PDB file of C-alpha atoms in Angstrom:
ATOM      1  CA  MET A   1     -24.620  36.509 -16.106  1.00 79.00           C
ATOM      2  CA  ASP A   2     -28.098  35.125 -15.545  1.00 90.00           C
ATOM      3  CA  ARG A   3     -28.717  32.011 -13.488  1.00 93.00           C
ATOM      4  CA  GLN A   4     -29.512  29.718 -16.417  1.00 94.00           C
ATOM      5  CA  ALA A   5     -26.306  30.679 -18.221  1.00 94.00           C
ATOM      6  CA  ALA A   6     -24.330  30.179 -15.000  1.00 95.00           C
ATOM      7  CA  LEU A   7     -25.872  26.753 -14.472  1.00 96.00           C
ATOM      8  CA  GLU A   8     -24.957  25.747 -18.024  1.00 96.00           C
ATOM      9  CA  GLU A   9     -21.366  26.881 -17.463  1.00 96.00           C
ATOM     10  CA  ILE A  10     -21.243  24.873 -14.223  1.00 96.00           C
ATOM     11  CA  GLN A  11     -22.710  21.852 -16.003  1.00 97.00           C
ATOM     12  CA  ASP A  12     -20.044  22.146 -18.696  1.00 96.00           C
ATOM     13  CA  VAL A  13     -17.286  22.198 -16.062  1.00 97.00           C
ATOM     14  CA  VAL A  14     -18.775  19.244 -14.151  1.00 97.00           C
ATOM     15  CA  ARG A  15     -19.053  17.199 -17.361  1.00 97.00           C
ATOM     16  CA  ASP A  16     -15.432  17.984 -18.143  1.00 96.00           C
ATOM     17  CA  VAL A  17     -14.097  17.160 -14.644  1.00 95.00           C
ATOM     18  CA  LEU A  18     -16.151  13.976 -14.249  1.00 96.00           C
ATOM     19  CA  GLY A  19     -15.677  12.918 -17.875  1.00 96.00           C
ATOM     20  CA  ASP A  20     -19.387  12.383 -18.481  1.00 96.00           C
ATOM     21  CA  ASP A  21     -21.128  14.397 -21.210  1.00 95.00           C
ATOM     22  CA  ASP A  22     -24.546  13.046 -20.227  1.00 95.00           C
ATOM     23  CA  ILE A  23     -24.659  14.859 -16.888  1.00 96.00           C
ATOM     24  CA  VAL A  24     -27.595  17.268 -16.692  1.00 96.00           C
ATOM     25  CA  LEU A  25     -27.749  19.637 -13.716  1.00 96.00           C
ATOM     26  CA  THR A  26     -30.672  21.520 -12.245  1.00 95.00           C
ATOM     27  CA  GLU A  27     -30.638  24.034  -9.414  1.00 95.00           C
ATOM     28  CA  ALA A  28     -32.839  21.731  -7.326  1.00 96.00           C
ATOM     29  CA  MET A  29     -30.265  18.913  -7.372  1.00 95.00           C
ATOM     30  CA  ALA A  30     -27.748  18.230  -4.611  1.00 94.00           C
ATOM     31  CA  ALA A  31     -24.138  17.534  -5.531  1.00 92.00           C
ATOM     32  CA  GLU A  32     -24.329  14.049  -4.022  1.00 89.00           C
ATOM     33  CA  GLU A  33     -27.046  13.162  -6.552  1.00 92.00           C
ATOM     34  CA  VAL A  34     -24.494  13.486  -9.365  1.00 94.00           C
ATOM     35  CA  ASP A  35     -22.594  10.273 -10.098  1.00 93.00           C
ATOM     36  CA  GLY A  36     -18.903  10.691  -9.295  1.00 94.00           C
ATOM     37  CA  TRP A  37     -19.279  13.999  -7.400  1.00 93.00           C
ATOM     38  CA  ASP A  38     -17.529  12.799  -4.251  1.00 89.00           C
ATOM     39  CA  SER A  39     -15.447  14.814  -1.795  1.00 83.00           C
ATOM     40  CA  MET A  40     -12.285  14.624  -3.933  1.00 82.00           C
ATOM     41  CA  ALA A  41     -14.134  15.454  -7.148  1.00 90.00           C
ATOM     42  CA  HIS A  42     -15.790  18.341  -5.283  1.00 92.00           C
ATOM     43  CA  VAL A  43     -12.416  20.032  -4.822  1.00 91.00           C
ATOM     44  CA  ASN A  44     -11.500  19.596  -8.493  1.00 91.00           C
ATOM     45  CA  ILE A  45     -14.938  20.811  -9.638  1.00 95.00           C
ATOM     46  CA  ILE A  46     -14.861  23.922  -7.449  1.00 95.00           C
ATOM     47  CA  ILE A  47     -11.313  24.833  -8.514  1.00 93.00           C
ATOM     48  CA  ALA A  48     -12.315  24.381 -12.189  1.00 95.00           C
ATOM     49  CA  ILE A  49     -15.449  26.509 -11.674  1.00 96.00           C
ATOM     50  CA  GLU A  50     -13.369  29.222 -10.005  1.00 95.00           C
ATOM     51  CA  LYS A  51     -11.056  29.281 -13.021  1.00 95.00           C
ATOM     52  CA  ARG A  52     -13.986  29.375 -15.459  1.00 94.00           C
ATOM     53  CA  PHE A  53     -15.702  32.273 -13.659  1.00 94.00           C
ATOM     54  CA  GLY A  54     -12.498  34.051 -12.590  1.00 94.00           C
ATOM     55  CA  ILE A  55     -13.454  33.991  -8.921  1.00 93.00           C
ATOM     56  CA  GLN A  56     -12.121  32.506  -5.678  1.00 91.00           C
ATOM     57  CA  LEU A  57     -14.601  31.340  -3.073  1.00 93.00           C
ATOM     58  CA  LYS A  58     -13.916  31.745   0.638  1.00 91.00           C
ATOM     59  CA  ALA A  59     -14.162  28.943   3.192  1.00 91.00           C
ATOM     60  CA  THR A  60     -17.435  30.392   4.501  1.00 91.00           C
ATOM     61  CA  ASP A  61     -18.846  30.292   0.939  1.00 92.00           C
ATOM     62  CA  LEU A  62     -17.634  26.750   0.410  1.00 93.00           C
ATOM     63  CA  ALA A  63     -19.200  25.690   3.717  1.00 91.00           C
ATOM     64  CA  GLN A  64     -22.656  26.542   2.307  1.00 90.00           C
ATOM     65  CA  LEU A  65     -22.059  23.887  -0.366  1.00 91.00           C
ATOM     66  CA  ARG A  66     -21.027  21.239   2.147  1.00 86.00           C
ATOM     67  CA  VAL A  67     -24.082  21.438   4.394  1.00 84.00           C
ATOM     68  CA  GLU A  68     -25.997  18.181   4.058  1.00 79.00           C
ATOM     69  CA  GLY A  69     -28.604  18.401   1.318  1.00 82.00           C
ATOM     70  CA  ALA A  70     -27.268  21.701  -0.066  1.00 90.00           C
ATOM     71  CA  LYS A  71     -28.689  22.346  -3.532  1.00 93.00           C
ATOM     72  CA  LEU A  72     -26.790  23.445  -6.604  1.00 95.00           C
ATOM     73  CA  SER A  73     -28.798  26.673  -6.432  1.00 95.00           C
ATOM     74  CA  ALA A  74     -26.386  27.687  -3.645  1.00 94.00           C
ATOM     75  CA  LEU A  75     -23.468  27.261  -6.060  1.00 95.00           C
ATOM     76  CA  VAL A  76     -25.303  29.270  -8.726  1.00 95.00           C
ATOM     77  CA  ASP A  77     -25.910  31.989  -6.103  1.00 93.00           C
ATOM     78  CA  LEU A  78     -22.204  32.118  -5.346  1.00 93.00           C
ATOM     79  CA  VAL A  79     -20.924  32.281  -8.918  1.00 93.00           C
ATOM     80  CA  THR A  80     -23.505  34.867  -9.996  1.00 92.00           C
ATOM     81  CA  THR A  81     -22.818  37.173  -7.071  1.00 89.00           C
ATOM     82  CA  ALA A  82     -19.044  36.713  -6.627  1.00 76.00           C
ATOM     83  CA  GLY A  83     -16.629  39.061  -8.320  1.00 57.00           C
TER      84      GLY A  83
ATOM     85  CA  MET B   1       1.586   2.363  38.337  1.00 77.00           C
ATOM     86  CA  ILE B   2       2.979  -0.510  36.267  1.00 83.00           C
ATOM     87  CA  ARG B   3       2.857   1.705  33.214  1.00 82.00           C
ATOM     88  CA  THR B   4       4.833   4.413  34.958  1.00 86.00           C
ATOM     89  CA  PHE B   5       7.400   1.841  36.094  1.00 85.00           C
ATOM     90  CA  LEU B   6       7.761   0.437  32.581  1.00 84.00           C
ATOM     91  CA  GLU B   7       8.022   3.920  31.097  1.00 85.00           C
ATOM     92  CA  ARG B   8      10.774   4.850  33.544  1.00 85.00           C
ATOM     93  CA  GLN B   9      12.694   1.664  32.811  1.00 85.00           C
ATOM     94  CA  ALA B  10      12.383   2.129  29.052  1.00 84.00           C
ATOM     95  CA  LEU B  11      13.103   5.854  28.894  1.00 83.00           C
ATOM     96  CA  GLY B  12      15.690   5.938  31.632  1.00 85.00           C
ATOM     97  CA  HIS B  13      17.578   2.711  31.052  1.00 85.00           C
ATOM     98  CA  ASN B  14      16.408   1.247  27.717  1.00 87.00           C
ATOM     99  CA  ARG B  15      15.202  -1.797  29.650  1.00 85.00           C
ATOM    100  CA  LEU B  16      11.920  -3.780  29.498  1.00 85.00           C
ATOM    101  CA  VAL B  17      11.188  -2.073  26.184  1.00 85.00           C
ATOM    102  CA  SER B  18       9.020  -4.842  24.731  1.00 86.00           C
ATOM    103  CA  LEU B  19       6.987  -4.888  27.953  1.00 86.00           C
ATOM    104  CA  TYR B  20       6.671  -1.117  27.766  1.00 86.00           C
ATOM    105  CA  ARG B  21       5.361  -1.342  24.199  1.00 86.00           C
ATOM    106  CA  ARG B  22       2.956  -4.146  25.034  1.00 85.00           C
ATOM    107  CA  PHE B  23       1.631  -3.226  28.463  1.00 81.00           C
ATOM    108  CA  GLY B  24       2.644   0.408  28.817  1.00 80.00           C
ATOM    109  CA  ARG B  25       0.793   1.203  25.610  1.00 86.00           C
ATOM    110  CA  PRO B  26       2.716   4.438  25.087  1.00 88.00           C
ATOM    111  CA  TYR B  27       1.122   7.271  23.174  1.00 89.00           C
ATOM    112  CA  GLY B  28       2.825   8.484  20.020  1.00 93.00           C
ATOM    113  CA  THR B  29       4.433  11.371  21.841  1.00 93.00           C
ATOM    114  CA  GLN B  30       5.764   9.025  24.550  1.00 92.00           C
ATOM    115  CA  TRP B  31       7.173   6.591  21.997  1.00 93.00           C
ATOM    116  CA  ALA B  32       8.841   9.467  20.152  1.00 95.00           C
ATOM    117  CA  ALA B  33      10.430  10.493  23.458  1.00 93.00           C
ATOM    118  CA  TYR B  34      11.748   6.939  23.869  1.00 92.00           C
ATOM    119  CA  LEU B  35      13.103   6.881  20.311  1.00 95.00           C
ATOM    120  CA  GLN B  36      14.754  10.245  20.851  1.00 93.00           C
ATOM    121  CA  ARG B  37      16.853   8.728  23.645  1.00 91.00           C
ATOM    122  CA  HIS B  38      17.340   5.170  22.492  1.00 91.00           C
ATOM    123  CA  GLY B  39      16.041   4.828  18.922  1.00 90.00           C
ATOM    124  CA  GLY B  40      19.396   5.341  17.253  1.00 93.00           C
ATOM    125  CA  LEU B  41      18.000   7.615  14.556  1.00 97.00           C
ATOM    126  CA  TYR B  42      20.342   9.941  12.708  1.00 98.00           C
ATOM    127  CA  HIS B  43      18.138  12.748  13.993  1.00 97.00           C
ATOM    128  CA  LEU B  44      14.748  12.988  15.664  1.00 97.00           C
ATOM    129  CA  GLY B  45      13.318  16.446  16.304  1.00 97.00           C
ATOM    130  CA  LYS B  46      11.063  17.768  19.033  1.00 96.00           C
ATOM    131  CA  ASP B  47       7.290  17.393  19.563  1.00 96.00           C
ATOM    132  CA  CYS B  48       6.926  14.368  17.274  1.00 97.00           C
ATOM    133  CA  SER B  49       4.329  11.637  17.554  1.00 96.00           C
ATOM    134  CA  ILE B  50       5.411   8.160  16.441  1.00 96.00           C
ATOM    135  CA  LEU B  51       3.205   5.147  17.071  1.00 95.00           C
ATOM    136  CA  PRO B  52       4.986   2.175  18.685  1.00 93.00           C
ATOM    137  CA  SER B  53       3.817   0.105  15.705  1.00 93.00           C
ATOM    138  CA  THR B  54       5.751   2.304  13.271  1.00 96.00           C
ATOM    139  CA  ARG B  55       8.602   0.364  11.634  1.00 97.00           C
ATOM    140  CA  ILE B  56      11.779   2.395  11.312  1.00 97.00           C
ATOM    141  CA  VAL B  57      13.953  -0.254   9.719  1.00 96.00           C
ATOM    142  CA  ASP B  58      17.203   1.720   9.348  1.00 97.00           C
ATOM    143  CA  PRO B  59      17.333   4.283  12.172  1.00 97.00           C
ATOM    144  CA  PRO B  60      20.927   5.455  11.504  1.00 97.00           C
ATOM    145  CA  LEU B  61      19.919   6.475   7.976  1.00 97.00           C
ATOM    146  CA  THR B  62      16.664   8.114   8.998  1.00 98.00           C
ATOM    147  CA  SER B  63      16.371  11.784   9.908  1.00 98.00           C
ATOM    148  CA  ILE B  64      13.083  13.155  11.241  1.00 98.00           C
ATOM    149  CA  GLY B  65      12.321  16.841  11.825  1.00 98.00           C
ATOM    150  CA  ASP B  66      10.137  18.614  14.374  1.00 98.00           C
ATOM    151  CA  ARG B  67       6.399  17.977  14.934  1.00 97.00           C
ATOM    152  CA  VAL B  68       6.357  14.992  12.557  1.00 98.00           C
ATOM    153  CA  GLN B  69       3.462  12.556  13.037  1.00 97.00           C
ATOM    154  CA  LEU B  70       3.912   8.962  11.951  1.00 97.00           C
ATOM    155  CA  GLY B  71       1.030   6.508  11.872  1.00 95.00           C
ATOM    156  CA  ASN B  72       1.485   2.782  11.580  1.00 95.00           C
ATOM    157  CA  CYS B  73       3.846   3.121   8.614  1.00 97.00           C
ATOM    158  CA  THR B  74       7.157   1.631   7.440  1.00 98.00           C
ATOM    159  CA  LEU B  75      10.349   3.586   6.741  1.00 98.00           C
ATOM    160  CA  LEU B  76      13.043   1.729   4.780  1.00 96.00           C
ATOM    161  CA  CYS B  77      16.523   2.777   3.715  1.00 96.00           C
ATOM    162  CA  HIS B  78      17.841  -0.372   2.074  1.00 94.00           C
ATOM    163  CA  ASP B  79      16.901  -2.851  -0.616  1.00 92.00           C
ATOM    164  CA  GLY B  80      16.209  -6.134   1.152  1.00 89.00           C
ATOM    165  CA  ALA B  81      16.538  -8.119  -2.067  1.00 93.00           C
ATOM    166  CA  ILE B  82      20.118  -7.126  -2.714  1.00 92.00           C
ATOM    167  CA  ALA B  83      21.744  -9.796  -0.522  1.00 91.00           C
ATOM    168  CA  ALA B  84      19.989 -12.610  -2.358  1.00 93.00           C
ATOM    169  CA  ILE B  85      20.733 -11.029  -5.746  1.00 94.00           C
ATOM    170  CA  SER B  86      24.372 -10.483  -4.843  1.00 93.00           C
ATOM    171  CA  HIS B  87      24.713 -14.097  -3.752  1.00 93.00           C
ATOM    172  CA  ARG B  88      22.992 -15.573  -6.822  1.00 94.00           C
ATOM    173  CA  HIS B  89      24.907 -13.439  -9.343  1.00 95.00           C
ATOM    174  CA  LYS B  90      28.189 -13.481  -7.420  1.00 95.00           C
ATOM    175  CA  LEU B  91      28.387  -9.707  -7.298  1.00 94.00           C
ATOM    176  CA  LYS B  92      29.215  -7.270  -4.517  1.00 93.00           C
ATOM    177  CA  LEU B  93      26.289  -4.864  -4.553  1.00 92.00           C
ATOM    178  CA  ASP B  94      25.006  -2.223  -2.208  1.00 91.00           C
ATOM    179  CA  ARG B  95      21.649  -0.516  -2.491  1.00 92.00           C
ATOM    180  CA  VAL B  96      20.962   1.854   0.336  1.00 94.00           C
ATOM    181  CA  GLY B  97      19.673   5.356   0.796  1.00 96.00           C
ATOM    182  CA  ALA B  98      18.850   7.936   3.424  1.00 97.00           C
ATOM    183  CA  LEU B  99      15.454   9.200   4.389  1.00 98.00           C
ATOM    184  CA  VAL B 100      14.899  12.792   5.471  1.00 98.00           C
ATOM    185  CA  ILE B 101      11.453  13.622   6.804  1.00 98.00           C
ATOM    186  CA  GLU B 102      11.224  17.370   7.230  1.00 98.00           C
ATOM    187  CA  ASP B 103       9.221  19.350   9.808  1.00 98.00           C
ATOM    188  CA  ASP B 104       5.434  18.972  10.160  1.00 98.00           C
ATOM    189  CA  VAL B 105       5.073  15.938   7.895  1.00 98.00           C
ATOM    190  CA  PHE B 106       2.257  13.456   8.464  1.00 98.00           C
ATOM    191  CA  ILE B 107       2.561   9.845   7.260  1.00 98.00           C
ATOM    192  CA  GLY B 108      -0.596   7.738   7.417  1.00 97.00           C
ATOM    193  CA  GLU B 109      -1.504   4.170   8.235  1.00 97.00           C
ATOM    194  CA  GLY B 110       0.127   1.493   6.116  1.00 97.00           C
ATOM    195  CA  ALA B 111       2.251   3.882   4.078  1.00 98.00           C
ATOM    196  CA  ILE B 112       5.693   2.667   3.028  1.00 98.00           C
ATOM    197  CA  VAL B 113       8.473   5.161   2.386  1.00 98.00           C
ATOM    198  CA  MET B 114      11.472   3.565   0.668  1.00 96.00           C
ATOM    199  CA  ALA B 115      14.835   5.217   0.241  1.00 96.00           C
ATOM    200  CA  SER B 116      16.562   2.146  -1.127  1.00 87.00           C
ATOM    201  CA  GLY B 117      18.072   3.764  -4.211  1.00 86.00           C
ATOM    202  CA  GLY B 118      19.455   7.024  -2.827  1.00 93.00           C
ATOM    203  CA  LYS B 119      18.365   9.929  -0.687  1.00 97.00           C
ATOM    204  CA  VAL B 120      14.641  10.606  -0.377  1.00 98.00           C
ATOM    205  CA  VAL B 121      13.367  13.849   1.153  1.00 98.00           C
ATOM    206  CA  ILE B 122       9.768  14.263   2.269  1.00 98.00           C
ATOM    207  CA  GLY B 123       9.350  18.030   2.097  1.00 98.00           C
ATOM    208  CA  GLU B 124       8.070  19.950   5.096  1.00 98.00           C
ATOM    209  CA  GLY B 125       4.366  20.064   5.743  1.00 98.00           C
ATOM    210  CA  SER B 126       3.557  17.201   3.359  1.00 98.00           C
ATOM    211  CA  VAL B 127       0.811  14.662   3.962  1.00 97.00           C
ATOM    212  CA  ILE B 128       1.484  11.061   2.908  1.00 97.00           C
ATOM    213  CA  GLY B 129      -1.853   9.281   2.686  1.00 95.00           C
ATOM    214  CA  ALA B 130      -2.682   5.874   4.104  1.00 96.00           C
ATOM    215  CA  GLY B 131      -1.266   3.027   2.048  1.00 97.00           C
ATOM    216  CA  ALA B 132       0.902   5.230  -0.164  1.00 97.00           C
ATOM    217  CA  VAL B 133       4.154   3.700  -1.412  1.00 98.00           C
ATOM    218  CA  VAL B 134       6.698   6.493  -1.759  1.00 98.00           C
ATOM    219  CA  ARG B 135      10.022   5.898  -3.531  1.00 96.00           C
ATOM    220  CA  GLN B 136      11.082   9.409  -4.468  1.00 96.00           C
ATOM    221  CA  SER B 137      11.410  12.829  -2.922  1.00 97.00           C
ATOM    222  CA  ILE B 138       8.238  14.806  -2.349  1.00 98.00           C
ATOM    223  CA  PRO B 139       8.072  18.617  -2.661  1.00 98.00           C
ATOM    224  CA  ALA B 140       7.140  20.572   0.472  1.00 98.00           C
ATOM    225  CA  GLY B 141       3.445  20.961   1.184  1.00 98.00           C
ATOM    226  CA  SER B 142       2.300  18.072  -1.027  1.00 97.00           C
ATOM    227  CA  ILE B 143      -0.561  15.649  -0.561  1.00 96.00           C
ATOM    228  CA  VAL B 144       0.513  12.203  -1.747  1.00 96.00           C
ATOM    229  CA  THR B 145      -1.510   9.032  -2.244  1.00 95.00           C
ATOM    230  CA  GLY B 146      -1.379   5.686  -4.023  1.00 96.00           C
ATOM    231  CA  ASN B 147       1.103   3.111  -5.239  1.00 96.00           C
ATOM    232  CA  PRO B 148       3.246   4.327  -6.856  1.00 95.00           C
ATOM    233  CA  ALA B 149       2.690   7.474  -4.861  1.00 96.00           C
ATOM    234  CA  LYS B 150       1.588  10.555  -6.762  1.00 95.00           C
ATOM    235  CA  VAL B 151       1.211  14.149  -5.688  1.00 95.00           C
ATOM    236  CA  VAL B 152      -2.554  14.718  -5.851  1.00 90.00           C
ATOM    237  CA  GLY B 153      -2.639  18.222  -4.422  1.00 89.00           C
ATOM    238  CA  LYS B 154      -1.084  20.887  -2.281  1.00 92.00           C
ATOM    239  CA  VAL B 155      -1.969  21.235   1.388  1.00 94.00           C
ATOM    240  CA  GLU B 156      -2.233  25.011   0.930  1.00 92.00           C
ATOM    241  CA  ASP B 157      -4.903  24.619  -1.771  1.00 88.00           C
ATOM    242  CA  MET B 158      -6.917  22.270   0.413  1.00 90.00           C
ATOM    243  CA  LEU B 159      -6.991  24.391   3.567  1.00 92.00           C
ATOM    244  CA  ARG B 160     -10.105  26.416   2.682  1.00 92.00           C
ATOM    245  CA  PHE B 161     -11.925  23.217   1.652  1.00 92.00           C
ATOM    246  CA  TRP B 162     -11.095  21.524   4.955  1.00 92.00           C
ATOM    247  CA  GLU B 163     -12.058  24.710   6.780  1.00 92.00           C
ATOM    248  CA  ALA B 164     -15.368  24.751   4.881  1.00 92.00           C
ATOM    249  CA  ASP B 165     -16.044  21.112   5.763  1.00 90.00           C
ATOM    250  CA  THR B 166     -15.355  21.875   9.424  1.00 92.00           C
ATOM    251  CA  LEU B 167     -17.703  24.876   9.385  1.00 91.00           C
ATOM    252  CA  ALA B 168     -20.414  22.778   7.734  1.00 90.00           C
ATOM    253  CA  TRP B 169     -20.421  20.027  10.365  1.00 92.00           C
ATOM    254  CA  PRO B 170     -23.182  20.378  12.990  1.00 92.00           C
ATOM    255  CA  TRP B 171     -20.380  20.449  15.590  1.00 94.00           C
ATOM    256  CA  GLY B 172     -18.359  23.083  13.686  1.00 92.00           C
ATOM    257  CA  GLY B 173     -19.068  25.686  16.375  1.00 92.00           C
ATOM    258  CA  LEU B 174     -17.619  23.443  19.072  1.00 93.00           C
ATOM    259  CA  ILE B 175     -14.454  22.925  17.034  1.00 93.00           C
ATOM    260  CA  ALA B 176     -14.155  26.678  16.422  1.00 90.00           C
ATOM    261  CA  SER B 177     -14.367  27.428  20.150  1.00 91.00           C
ATOM    262  CA  ARG B 178     -12.041  24.591  21.220  1.00 91.00           C
ATOM    263  CA  GLU B 179      -8.718  25.482  22.800  1.00 88.00           C
ATOM    264  CA  GLY B 180      -5.966  23.598  20.966  1.00 85.00           C
ATOM    265  CA  ALA B 181      -6.422  20.399  18.960  1.00 82.00           C
ATOM    266  CA  TYR B 182      -7.999  18.312  21.724  1.00 84.00           C
ATOM    267  CA  ASP B 183     -10.181  19.126  24.723  1.00 89.00           C
ATOM    268  CA  PRO B 184     -11.398  16.160  26.786  1.00 90.00           C
ATOM    269  CA  ALA B 185     -14.159  18.334  28.282  1.00 92.00           C
ATOM    270  CA  ILE B 186     -16.045  18.632  24.978  1.00 93.00           C
ATOM    271  CA  GLU B 187     -15.227  15.180  23.557  1.00 93.00           C
ATOM    272  CA  PRO B 188     -18.440  13.481  24.806  1.00 93.00           C
ATOM    273  CA  GLU B 189     -20.621  16.185  23.231  1.00 94.00           C
ATOM    274  CA  LEU B 190     -18.574  16.085  20.024  1.00 94.00           C
ATOM    275  CA  MET B 191     -19.026  12.325  19.779  1.00 95.00           C
ATOM    276  CA  ARG B 192     -22.754  12.562  20.541  1.00 95.00           C
ATOM    277  CA  LEU B 193     -23.245  15.086  17.733  1.00 95.00           C
ATOM    278  CA  ARG B 194     -21.166  12.998  15.340  1.00 95.00           C
ATOM    279  CA  GLN B 195     -23.169   9.855  16.098  1.00 96.00           C
ATOM    280  CA  ILE B 196     -26.455  11.687  15.594  1.00 95.00           C
ATOM    281  CA  HIS B 197     -25.168  13.059  12.279  1.00 92.00           C
ATOM    282  CA  PHE B 198     -23.845   9.787  10.894  1.00 92.00           C
ATOM    283  CA  PHE B 199     -26.176   7.196  12.485  1.00 95.00           C
ATOM    284  CA  GLY B 200     -29.327   9.217  13.095  1.00 93.00           C
ATOM    285  CA  LYS B 201     -29.118   8.935  16.883  1.00 93.00           C
ATOM    286  CA  ALA B 202     -26.550   8.798  19.657  1.00 92.00           C
ATOM    287  CA  ALA B 203     -25.336   5.416  20.899  1.00 92.00           C
ATOM    288  CA  ASP B 204     -27.438   3.874  23.630  1.00 84.00           C
ATOM    289  CA  ARG B 205     -24.868   3.252  26.351  1.00 72.00           C
ATOM    290  CA  ASN B 206     -27.377   1.243  28.389  1.00 52.00           C
ATOM    291  CA  ALA B 207     -28.117  -1.261  25.624  1.00 49.00           C
TER     292      ALA B 207
END
């Protein structure tokens, strides 16, 4: 899967979990820039993404997403290389 | 010295207990040790931590397992309204229950666990969040929040997320190398790093 397709899949999941169809994601955004993407939502979003992509991320992978200022490109990296 | 005296009186003889709570300022583990001897609980296991401010309203109907940690919470095993209701309606009613808190449970600040309508079991390894109001049994390994309390997740599912958060902190390496859950030797450095992370700089102790 190419990066743009992966980002669109992630965007679809985030819209579904956060209940907001107007959310538009780019790889340059950080999760904290997305309204409603707090620490609890983060868990639900990641679990939903794992189900969508049929993968399970390790703690060391997840840590890359929790570093302050981490961009969504890191999440795209993970889902396009995992599995 | 006064603390040691008060602790000895309280633990050894169940005397000067209110002074021990007020001036001895016992840690959770010390208060659990007192309750184990004199608390009158149905059962209280080993290696627990119970804050002195925890309210265990019906000790004989409360059973607590091993390694349980109780914050400033309230544990109830009766319905306090029933006496007034019985009197007003000229009935002879009884509404009580029993509370079983299994091993390795954590109950947070301000939580209320009520077993006033039967037996309530908090399954082993569960986490009851601050302020939760629990009135029914909770399956083992659950994370529970809110009023009325709801299971919002499983501890097992959260472990890798908490591990990831820990790794991502600037002080994650210190935590990884720490022996046990607390090491006074690294606490000052831990706090300095946390202050820099959250406030932008460490506290100025000379201010």
